[in-house]
Coordinates of C-alpha atoms and ligand atoms in Angstrom, one line a residue:
X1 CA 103.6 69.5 109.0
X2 CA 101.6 71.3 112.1
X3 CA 105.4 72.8 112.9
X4 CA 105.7 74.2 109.6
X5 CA 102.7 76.5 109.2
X6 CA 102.8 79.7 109.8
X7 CA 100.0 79.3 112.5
X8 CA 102.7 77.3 114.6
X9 CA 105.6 79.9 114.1
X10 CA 103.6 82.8 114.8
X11 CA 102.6 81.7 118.1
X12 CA 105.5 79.9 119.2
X13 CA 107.7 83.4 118.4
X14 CA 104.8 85.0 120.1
X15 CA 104.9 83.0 123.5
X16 CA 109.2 83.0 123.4
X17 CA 109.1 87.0 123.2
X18 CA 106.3 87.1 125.7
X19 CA 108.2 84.9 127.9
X20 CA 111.6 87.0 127.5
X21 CA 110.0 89.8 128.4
X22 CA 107.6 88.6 131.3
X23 CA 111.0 87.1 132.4
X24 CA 112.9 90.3 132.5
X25 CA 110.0 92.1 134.0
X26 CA 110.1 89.7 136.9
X27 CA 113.5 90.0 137.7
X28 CA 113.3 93.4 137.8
X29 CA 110.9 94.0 139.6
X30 CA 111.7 91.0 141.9
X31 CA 114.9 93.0 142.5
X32 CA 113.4 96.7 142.7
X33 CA 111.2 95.3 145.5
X34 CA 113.5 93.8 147.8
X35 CA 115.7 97.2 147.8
X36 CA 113.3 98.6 148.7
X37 CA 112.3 96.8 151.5
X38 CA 115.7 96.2 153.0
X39 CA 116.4 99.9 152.9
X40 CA 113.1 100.6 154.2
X41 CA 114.6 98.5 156.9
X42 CA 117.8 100.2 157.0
X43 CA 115.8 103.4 157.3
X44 CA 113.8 102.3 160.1
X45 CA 116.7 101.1 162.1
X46 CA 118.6 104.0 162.2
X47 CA 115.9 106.4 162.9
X48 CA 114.9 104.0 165.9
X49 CA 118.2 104.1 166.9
X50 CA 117.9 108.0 166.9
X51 CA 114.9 108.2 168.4
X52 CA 116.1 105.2 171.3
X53 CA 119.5 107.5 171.7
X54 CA 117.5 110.9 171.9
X55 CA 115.3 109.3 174.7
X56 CA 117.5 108.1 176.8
X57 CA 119.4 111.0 176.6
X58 CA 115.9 113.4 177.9
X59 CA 115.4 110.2 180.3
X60 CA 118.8 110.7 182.3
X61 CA 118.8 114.5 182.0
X62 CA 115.8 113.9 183.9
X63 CA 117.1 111.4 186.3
X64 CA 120.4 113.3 186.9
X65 CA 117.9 116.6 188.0
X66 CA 116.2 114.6 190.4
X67 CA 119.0 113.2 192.1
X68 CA 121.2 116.4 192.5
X69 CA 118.0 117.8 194.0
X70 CA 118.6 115.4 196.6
X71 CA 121.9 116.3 196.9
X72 CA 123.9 112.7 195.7
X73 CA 126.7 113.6 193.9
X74 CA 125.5 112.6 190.3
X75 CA 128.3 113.2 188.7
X76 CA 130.9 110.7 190.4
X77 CA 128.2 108.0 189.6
X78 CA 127.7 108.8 186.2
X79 CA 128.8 105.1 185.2
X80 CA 126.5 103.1 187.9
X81 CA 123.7 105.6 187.4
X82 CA 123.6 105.2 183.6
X83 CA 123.6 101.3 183.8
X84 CA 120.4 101.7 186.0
X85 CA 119.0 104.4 183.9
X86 CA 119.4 102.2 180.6
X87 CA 117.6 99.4 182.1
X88 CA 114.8 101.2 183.7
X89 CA 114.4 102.8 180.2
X90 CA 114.8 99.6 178.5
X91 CA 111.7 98.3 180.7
X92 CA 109.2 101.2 180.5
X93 CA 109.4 101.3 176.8
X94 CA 109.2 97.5 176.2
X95 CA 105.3 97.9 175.3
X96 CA 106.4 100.6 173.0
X97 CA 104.6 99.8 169.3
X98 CA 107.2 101.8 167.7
X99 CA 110.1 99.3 168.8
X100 CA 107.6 96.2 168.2
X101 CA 109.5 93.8 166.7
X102 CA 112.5 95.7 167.5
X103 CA 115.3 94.4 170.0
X104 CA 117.1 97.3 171.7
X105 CA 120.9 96.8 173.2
X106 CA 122.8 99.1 174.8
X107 CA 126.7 98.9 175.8
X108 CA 128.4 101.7 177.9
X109 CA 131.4 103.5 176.6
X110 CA 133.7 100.2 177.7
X111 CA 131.8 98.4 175.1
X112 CA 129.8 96.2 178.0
X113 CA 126.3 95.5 177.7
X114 CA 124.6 97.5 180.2
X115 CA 120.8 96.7 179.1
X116 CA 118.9 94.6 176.6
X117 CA 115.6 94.2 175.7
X118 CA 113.9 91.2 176.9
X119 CA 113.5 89.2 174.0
X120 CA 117.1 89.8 172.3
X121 CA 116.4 86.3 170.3
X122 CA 120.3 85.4 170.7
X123 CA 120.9 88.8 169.2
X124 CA 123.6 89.1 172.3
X125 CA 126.9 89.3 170.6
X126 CA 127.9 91.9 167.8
X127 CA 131.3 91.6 165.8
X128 CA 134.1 93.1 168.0
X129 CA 135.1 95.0 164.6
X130 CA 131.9 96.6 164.6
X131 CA 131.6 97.5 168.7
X132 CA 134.8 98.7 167.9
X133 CA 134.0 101.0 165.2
X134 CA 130.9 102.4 167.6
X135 CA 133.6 102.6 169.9
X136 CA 135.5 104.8 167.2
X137 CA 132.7 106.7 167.0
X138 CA 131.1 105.3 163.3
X139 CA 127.7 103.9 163.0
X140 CA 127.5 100.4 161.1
X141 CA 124.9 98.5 159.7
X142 CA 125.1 94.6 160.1
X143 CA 123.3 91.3 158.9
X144 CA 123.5 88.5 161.5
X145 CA 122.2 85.3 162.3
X146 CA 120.7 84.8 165.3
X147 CA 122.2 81.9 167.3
X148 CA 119.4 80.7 169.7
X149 CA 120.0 77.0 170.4
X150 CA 116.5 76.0 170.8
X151 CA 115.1 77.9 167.4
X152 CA 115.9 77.6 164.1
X153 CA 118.6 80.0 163.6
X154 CA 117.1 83.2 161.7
X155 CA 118.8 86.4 159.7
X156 CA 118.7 90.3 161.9
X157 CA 119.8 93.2 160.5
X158 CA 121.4 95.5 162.9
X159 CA 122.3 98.7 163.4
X160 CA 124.9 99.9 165.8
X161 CA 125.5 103.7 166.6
X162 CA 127.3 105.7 169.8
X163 CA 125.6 108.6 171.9
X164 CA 128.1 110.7 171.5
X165 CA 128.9 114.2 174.0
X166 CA 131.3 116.7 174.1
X167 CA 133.4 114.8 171.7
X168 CA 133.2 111.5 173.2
X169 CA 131.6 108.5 173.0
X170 CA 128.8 108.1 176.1
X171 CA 127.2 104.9 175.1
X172 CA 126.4 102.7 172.0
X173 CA 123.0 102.2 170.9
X174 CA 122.2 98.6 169.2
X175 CA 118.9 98.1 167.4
X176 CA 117.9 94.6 165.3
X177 CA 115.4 93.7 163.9
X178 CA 114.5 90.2 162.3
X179 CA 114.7 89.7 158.3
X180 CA 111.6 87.3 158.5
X181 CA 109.1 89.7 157.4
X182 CA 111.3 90.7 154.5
X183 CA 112.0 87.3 153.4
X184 CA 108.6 86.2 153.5
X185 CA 107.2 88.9 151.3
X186 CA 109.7 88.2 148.9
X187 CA 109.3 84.5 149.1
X188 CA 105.4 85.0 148.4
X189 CA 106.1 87.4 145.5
X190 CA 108.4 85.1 144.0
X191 CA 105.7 82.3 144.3
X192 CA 103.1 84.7 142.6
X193 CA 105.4 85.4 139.7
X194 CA 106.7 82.0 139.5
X195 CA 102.8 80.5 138.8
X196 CA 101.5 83.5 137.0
X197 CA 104.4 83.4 134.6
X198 CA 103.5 80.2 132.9
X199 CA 99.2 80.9 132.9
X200 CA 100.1 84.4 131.3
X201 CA 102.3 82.9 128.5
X202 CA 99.9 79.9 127.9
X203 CA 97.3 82.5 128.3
X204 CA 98.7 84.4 125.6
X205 CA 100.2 81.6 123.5
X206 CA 96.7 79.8 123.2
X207 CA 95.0 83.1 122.3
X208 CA 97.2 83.6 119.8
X209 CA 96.9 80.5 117.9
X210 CA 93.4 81.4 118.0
X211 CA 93.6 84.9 116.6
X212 CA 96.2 83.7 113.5
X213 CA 94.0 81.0 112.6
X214 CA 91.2 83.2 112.5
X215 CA 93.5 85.2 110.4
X216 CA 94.0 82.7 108.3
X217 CA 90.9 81.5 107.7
X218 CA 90.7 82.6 104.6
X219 CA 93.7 81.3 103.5
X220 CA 92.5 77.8 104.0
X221 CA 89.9 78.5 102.3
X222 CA 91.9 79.8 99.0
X223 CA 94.0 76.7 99.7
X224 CA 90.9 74.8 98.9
X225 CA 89.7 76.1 96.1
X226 CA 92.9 76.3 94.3
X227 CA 93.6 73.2 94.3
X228 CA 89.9 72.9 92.5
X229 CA 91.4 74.7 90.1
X230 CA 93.0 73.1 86.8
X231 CA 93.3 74.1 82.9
X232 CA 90.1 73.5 82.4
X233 CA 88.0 75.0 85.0
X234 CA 89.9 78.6 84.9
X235 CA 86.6 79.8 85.4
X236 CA 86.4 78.6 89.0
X237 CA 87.4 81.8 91.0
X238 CA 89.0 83.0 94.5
X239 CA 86.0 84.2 97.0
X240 CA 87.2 87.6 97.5
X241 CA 86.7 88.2 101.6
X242 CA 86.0 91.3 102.4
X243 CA 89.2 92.2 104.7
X244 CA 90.2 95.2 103.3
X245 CA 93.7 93.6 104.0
X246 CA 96.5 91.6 102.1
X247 CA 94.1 88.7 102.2
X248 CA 92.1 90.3 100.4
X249 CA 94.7 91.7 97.9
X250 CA 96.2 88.4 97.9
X251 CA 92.6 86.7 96.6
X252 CA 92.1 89.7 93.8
X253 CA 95.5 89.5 92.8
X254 CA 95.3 85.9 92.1
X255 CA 91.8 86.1 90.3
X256 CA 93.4 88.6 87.8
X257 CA 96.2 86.2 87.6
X258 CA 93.6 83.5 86.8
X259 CA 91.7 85.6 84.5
X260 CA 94.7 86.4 82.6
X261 CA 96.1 83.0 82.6
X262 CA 92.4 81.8 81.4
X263 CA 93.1 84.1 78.1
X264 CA 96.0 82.7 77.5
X265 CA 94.6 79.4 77.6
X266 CA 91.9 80.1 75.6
X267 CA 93.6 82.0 73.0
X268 CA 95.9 79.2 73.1
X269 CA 93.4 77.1 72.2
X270 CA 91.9 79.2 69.6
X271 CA 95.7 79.3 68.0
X272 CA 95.7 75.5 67.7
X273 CA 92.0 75.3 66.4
X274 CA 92.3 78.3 63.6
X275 CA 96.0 76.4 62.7
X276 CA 94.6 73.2 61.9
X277 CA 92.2 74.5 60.3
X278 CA 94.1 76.4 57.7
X279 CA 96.1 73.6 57.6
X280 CA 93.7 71.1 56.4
X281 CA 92.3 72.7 53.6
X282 CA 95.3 73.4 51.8
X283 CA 95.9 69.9 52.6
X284 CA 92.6 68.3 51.6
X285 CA 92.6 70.2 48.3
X286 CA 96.4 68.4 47.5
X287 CA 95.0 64.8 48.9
X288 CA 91.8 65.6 46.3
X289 CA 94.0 66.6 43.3
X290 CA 96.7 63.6 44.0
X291 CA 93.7 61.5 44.2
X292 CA 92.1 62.0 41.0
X293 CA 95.2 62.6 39.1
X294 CA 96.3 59.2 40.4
X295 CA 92.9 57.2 39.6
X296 CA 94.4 56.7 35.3
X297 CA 97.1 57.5 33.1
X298 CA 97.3 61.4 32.5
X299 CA 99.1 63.5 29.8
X300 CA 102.5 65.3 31.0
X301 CA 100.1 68.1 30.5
X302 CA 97.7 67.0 33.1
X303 CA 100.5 66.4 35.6
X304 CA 102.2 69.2 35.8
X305 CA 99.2 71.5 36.2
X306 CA 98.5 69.1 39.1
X307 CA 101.7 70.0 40.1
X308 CA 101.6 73.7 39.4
X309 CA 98.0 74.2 41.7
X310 CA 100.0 71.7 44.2
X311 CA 102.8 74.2 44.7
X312 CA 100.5 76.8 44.7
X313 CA 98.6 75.3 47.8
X314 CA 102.4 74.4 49.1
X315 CA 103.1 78.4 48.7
X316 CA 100.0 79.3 50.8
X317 CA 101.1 76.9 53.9
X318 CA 104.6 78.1 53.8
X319 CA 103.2 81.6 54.0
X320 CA 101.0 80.6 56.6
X321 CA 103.6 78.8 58.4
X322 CA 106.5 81.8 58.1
X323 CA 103.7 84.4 59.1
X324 CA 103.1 82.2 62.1
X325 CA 106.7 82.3 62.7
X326 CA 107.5 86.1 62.5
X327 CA 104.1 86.3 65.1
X328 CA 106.1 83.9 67.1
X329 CA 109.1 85.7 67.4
X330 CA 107.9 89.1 67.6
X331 CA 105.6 88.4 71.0
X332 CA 108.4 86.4 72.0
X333 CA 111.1 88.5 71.6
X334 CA 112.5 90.0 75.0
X335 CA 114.7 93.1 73.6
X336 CA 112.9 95.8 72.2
X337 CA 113.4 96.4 68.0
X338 CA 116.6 98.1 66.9
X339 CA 115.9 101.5 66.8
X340 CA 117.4 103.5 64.8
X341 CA 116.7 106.6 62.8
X342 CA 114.7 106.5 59.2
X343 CA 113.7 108.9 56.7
X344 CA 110.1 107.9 56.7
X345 CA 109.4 108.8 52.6
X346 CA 112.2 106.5 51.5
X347 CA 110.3 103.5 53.6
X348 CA 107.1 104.2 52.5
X349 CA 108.3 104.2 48.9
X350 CA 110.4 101.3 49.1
X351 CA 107.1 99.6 50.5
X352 CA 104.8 100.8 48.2
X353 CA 107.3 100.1 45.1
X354 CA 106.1 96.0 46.5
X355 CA 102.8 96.8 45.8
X356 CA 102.6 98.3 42.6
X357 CA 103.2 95.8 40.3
X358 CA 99.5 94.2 42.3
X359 CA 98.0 97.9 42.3
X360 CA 98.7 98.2 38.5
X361 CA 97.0 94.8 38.0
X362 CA 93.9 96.3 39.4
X363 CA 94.0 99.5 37.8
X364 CA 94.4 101.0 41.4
X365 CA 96.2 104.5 41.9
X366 CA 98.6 104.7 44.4
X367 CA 99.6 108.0 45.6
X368 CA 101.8 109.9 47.9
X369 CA 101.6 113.1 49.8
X370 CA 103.7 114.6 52.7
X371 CA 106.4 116.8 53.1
X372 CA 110.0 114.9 52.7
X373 CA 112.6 114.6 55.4
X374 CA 110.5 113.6 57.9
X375 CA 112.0 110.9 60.0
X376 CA 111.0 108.2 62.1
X377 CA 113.0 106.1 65.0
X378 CA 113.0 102.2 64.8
X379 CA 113.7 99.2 63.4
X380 CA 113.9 99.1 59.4
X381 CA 112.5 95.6 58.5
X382 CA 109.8 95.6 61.5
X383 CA 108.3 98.8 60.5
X384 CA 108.9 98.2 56.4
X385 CA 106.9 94.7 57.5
X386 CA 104.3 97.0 59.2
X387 CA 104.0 99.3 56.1
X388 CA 103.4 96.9 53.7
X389 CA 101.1 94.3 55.5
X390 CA 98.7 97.3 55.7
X391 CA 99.5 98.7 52.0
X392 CA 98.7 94.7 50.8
X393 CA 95.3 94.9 52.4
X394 CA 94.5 98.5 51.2
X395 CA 95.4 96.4 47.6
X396 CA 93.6 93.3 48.1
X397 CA 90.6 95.2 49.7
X398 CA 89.9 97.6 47.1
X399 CA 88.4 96.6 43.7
X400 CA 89.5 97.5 40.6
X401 CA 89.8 100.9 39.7
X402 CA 90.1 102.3 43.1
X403 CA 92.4 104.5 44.9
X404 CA 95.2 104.5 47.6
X405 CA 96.4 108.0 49.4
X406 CA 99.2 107.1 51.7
X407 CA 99.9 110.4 53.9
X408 CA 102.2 111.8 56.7
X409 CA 101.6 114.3 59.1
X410 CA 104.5 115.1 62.2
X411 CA 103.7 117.4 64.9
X412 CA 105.7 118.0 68.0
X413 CA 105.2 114.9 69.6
X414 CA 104.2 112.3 66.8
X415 CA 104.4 110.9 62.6
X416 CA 101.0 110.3 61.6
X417 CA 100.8 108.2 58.8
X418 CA 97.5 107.4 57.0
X419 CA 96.8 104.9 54.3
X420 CA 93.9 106.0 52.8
X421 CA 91.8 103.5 50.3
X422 CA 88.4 103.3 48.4
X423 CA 87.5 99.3 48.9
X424 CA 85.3 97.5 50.6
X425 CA 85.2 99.3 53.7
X426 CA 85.2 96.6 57.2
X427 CA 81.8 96.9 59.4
X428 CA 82.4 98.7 62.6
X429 CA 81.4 95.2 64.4
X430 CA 84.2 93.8 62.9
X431 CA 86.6 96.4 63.6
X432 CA 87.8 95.9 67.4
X433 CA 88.7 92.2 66.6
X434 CA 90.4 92.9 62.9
X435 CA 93.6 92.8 64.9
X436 CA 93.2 89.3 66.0
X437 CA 95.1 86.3 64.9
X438 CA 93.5 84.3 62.2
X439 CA 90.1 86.9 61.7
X440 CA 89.3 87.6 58.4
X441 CA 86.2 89.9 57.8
X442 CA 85.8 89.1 54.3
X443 CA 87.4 85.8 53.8
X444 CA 85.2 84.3 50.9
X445 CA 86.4 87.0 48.9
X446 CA 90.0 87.1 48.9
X447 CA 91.6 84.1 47.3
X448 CA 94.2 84.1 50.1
X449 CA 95.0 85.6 53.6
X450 CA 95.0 83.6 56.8
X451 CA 94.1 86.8 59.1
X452 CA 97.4 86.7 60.7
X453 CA 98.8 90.6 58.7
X454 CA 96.8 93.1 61.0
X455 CA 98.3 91.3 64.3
X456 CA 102.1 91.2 63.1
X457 CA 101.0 95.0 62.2
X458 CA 99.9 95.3 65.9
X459 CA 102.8 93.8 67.9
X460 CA 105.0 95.7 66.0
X461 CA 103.0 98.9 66.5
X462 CA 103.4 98.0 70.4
X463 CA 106.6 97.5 70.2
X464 CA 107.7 100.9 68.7
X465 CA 105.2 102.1 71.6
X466 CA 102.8 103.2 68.5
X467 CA 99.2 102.8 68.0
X468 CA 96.8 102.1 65.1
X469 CA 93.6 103.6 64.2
X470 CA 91.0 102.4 61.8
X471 CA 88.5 104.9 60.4
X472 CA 86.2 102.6 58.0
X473 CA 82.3 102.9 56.3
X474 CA 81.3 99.8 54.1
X475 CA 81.4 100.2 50.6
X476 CA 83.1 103.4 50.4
X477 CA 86.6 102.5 52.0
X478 CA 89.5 102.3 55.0
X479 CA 91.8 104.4 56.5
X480 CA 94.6 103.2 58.8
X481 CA 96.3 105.5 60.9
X482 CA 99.6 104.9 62.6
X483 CA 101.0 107.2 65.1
X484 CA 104.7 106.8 65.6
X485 CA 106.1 108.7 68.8
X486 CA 109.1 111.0 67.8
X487 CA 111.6 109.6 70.4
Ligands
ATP1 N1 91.9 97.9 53.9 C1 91.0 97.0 54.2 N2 89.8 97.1 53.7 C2 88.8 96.2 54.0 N3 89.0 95.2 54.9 C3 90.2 95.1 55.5 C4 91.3 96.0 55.2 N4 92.4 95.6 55.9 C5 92.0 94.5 56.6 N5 90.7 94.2 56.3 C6 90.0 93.0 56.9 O1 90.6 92.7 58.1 C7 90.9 91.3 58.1 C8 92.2 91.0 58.8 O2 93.3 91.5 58.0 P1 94.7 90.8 58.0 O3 95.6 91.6 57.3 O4 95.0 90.5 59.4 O5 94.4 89.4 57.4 P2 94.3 89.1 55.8 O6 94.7 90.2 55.0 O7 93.0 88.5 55.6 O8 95.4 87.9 55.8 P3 97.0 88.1 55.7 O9 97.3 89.5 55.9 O10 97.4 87.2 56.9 O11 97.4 87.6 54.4 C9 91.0 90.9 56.6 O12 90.6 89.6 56.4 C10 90.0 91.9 56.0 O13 88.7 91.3 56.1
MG2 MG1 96.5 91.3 55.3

């Protein structure tokens, strides 16, 4: 699996681009160097060749005074003279360290060779075409191979160029010199690039490796622990290294992760518990009653008010069980509610008209205030359900003779609407967790309630991007407050 991780990839990507590029970078300047020398070369030739032509040319000026002053007629030997003249120059300047290395020919203006440096290294012969071109009067540039029988043959670059006076061509100068030097520097660079090219990219590829698993150290370290990590030790948690990098970002983003999942586990949990639980009773109190009724003969009498507290129980777990339901669906739902507009007093009536008959029971007064024609946007049965889940507790948590004030209030941005009540109030300990599924603050009392009203109330809420307030003192009452957003 080595291949596969990212360690691999990363360096293997690093040492092909490394490569590419050394490679490029080689060629190039493999290439930029020898130009460079074989014009340098070229360069040199041709202003030896200047220099050798410029020479002579003082050399027989010279010569040509000193014999008229002895009164030969210079002149009509111009030919013979010139031949001698060439040589003799040819010989004093052999210890020249400016033509070192460099093998001087000259031809006359037939094209014969009239003098050569000593060591012309088989350099005798150039191309007719190109003796011809001097001839013409053009100066050419040549690459030849020297063909000395007893050495290995070798590569000369030449340069041919005439003297030329009064429109004609006096004599041709030839200069070569050997491409040895050349070729060896380029043969030694190329040797130097050739071995340096694979140490740099191992070089590079082997610290690479090392930097991206230093990189990823903690990485394999995460690795580890996660897979410590199951259901039941969500505690266990990512070592956060202190990176300042995505690392790091990764590691907190997968502790939140954790911590949220762990709440979902846990309240999971709690769901399961807390639904047994209400399960069972219900369910004890029927095995009990069936029990006892079942142990004689009973009167028709006796039997069906068995029956009668046995549907009563059966009620309570179908209540339990649809509440559970409509939770169920409302967190699961993905759409957000219908939304439509209401008229907000019609709502609250209809809801409170549900409640009455229980309020009148109790001898508690129900009353309205608000101005009419105030509406509010959502869906009808979700925020009817809202209403009256909160209107039954403000019933079922007030004693008798009490008092309910349902109110609205709208301002620019928001419905307020506040259920006000005179019951048994809910201590402020209990109030951040009254929203929970399956809490009940005051569960001895009421004769039924499963804690599950306030948290359909809730998700609801959310959904219609509302909020709830509660406002409450012990023994003097509650006030809920729900603020509806106008749009
Ligand atoms: N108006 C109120 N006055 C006093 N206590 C309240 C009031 N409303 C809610 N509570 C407390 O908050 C708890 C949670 O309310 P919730 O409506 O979720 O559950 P419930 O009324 O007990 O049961 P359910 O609504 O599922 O039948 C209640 O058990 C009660 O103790
Ligand atoms: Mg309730």
């Amino acid at each position: 699996m080595f291949y596969k991780s990212i360690r691999f990839k990363v360096t293997i990507v690093y040492m092909a681009i490394l490569a590419i590029t050394l490679y490029a970078f080689s060629t190039i300047l493999y290439h930029q160097v020898s130009k460079s020398l074989y014009d340098n070369m070229d360069t040199l030739l041709s202003s030896r060749a200047e220099g050798i032509v410029s020479a002579i040319g003082t050399y027989w000026a010279t010569e040509k005074l000193g014999t008229m002053r002895y009164g030969a007629d210079a002149l009509a030997s111009d030919n013979v003279d010139f031949a001698t003249i060439a040589q003799r120059w040819v010989g004093a300047t052999s210890k020249d360290p400016k033509l070192l290395n460099i093998i001087v020919q000259i031809f006359d203006a037939k094209g014969e060779i009239v003098a050569s440096s000593k060591n012309t290294q088989g350099i005798t012969s150039v191309s007719e075409q190109t003796l011809f071109a001097a001839l013409q009067g053009k100066s050419t540039f040549d690459t030849l191979t020297s063909s000395f029988p007893t050495k290995k043959a070798q590569a000369f670059r030449v340069f041919i160029t005439p003297a030329i006076q009064n429109d004609s061509v006096e004599y041709i100068v030839q200069v070569a010199s050997p491409l040895d030097p050349i070729a060896n520097a380029l043969n030694s660079l190329k040797v130097t690039l050739f071995v340096l090219f694979p140490i740099t990219v191992l070089i590079t590829g082997v610290t690479g490796a090392f930097l991206v698993k230093l990189t990823l150290r903690p990485v394999d370290s995460m690795i580890r622990t996660i897979h410590g990590i199951t259901a039941e030790n969500m505690k266990m948690k990512l070592r956060i290294p202190n990176t300042k990098d995505e690392i790091q970002k990764l590691a907190e983003t997968f502790n939140d992760m954790l911590a949220r999942l762990e709440h979902a586990f846990t309240s999971q949990k709690h769901l399961f518990e807390d639904l047994s639980h209400e399960l069972k009773t219900p369910l004890t109190i029927l095995k009990g009653e069936f029990e006892v009724v079942l142990k004689k003969m009973r009167s028709p009498g006796d039997y069906e008010d068995v029956l009668k507290s046995s549907l009563e129980e059966i009620d309570k777990m179908t209540r339990l069980v649809e509440n559970l339901l409509m939770l169920a669906s409302l967190e699961a739902r993905q759409a957000m509610p219908e939304k439509r507009t209401l008229d907000l007093n019609g709502l609250l009536k209809s809801v409170a008209d549900n409640v009455k008959r229980l309020a009148e029971i109790k001898n508690i007064a129900l009353a309205f205030s608000g101005k009419s024609g105030i509406s509010v946007i959502g869906d009808e049965k979700e925020l009817k359900q809202l209403f009256l889940n909160i209107l039954d507790n403000a019933v079922k948590y007030t004693p008798e003779g009490g008092r309910i004030d349902i109110s609205v209030v709208e301002d620019m941005r928001s419905t307020r609407i506040s259920v006000k009540d005179t019951g048994v109030g809910i201590p402020s300990a209990d109030i951040p967790h009254i929203f929970d599924r399956f809490y009940r603050v005051h569960s001895a009392r009421s004769s039924y309630g499963f804690g599950l009203g306030l948290s359909i109330v809730k998700v609801i809420a959310d959904a219609h991007n509302g909020s709830i307030k509660v406002e409450s003192s012990p023994g003097s009452g509650t006030t809920f407050i729900i603020t509806l957003p106008l749009k």
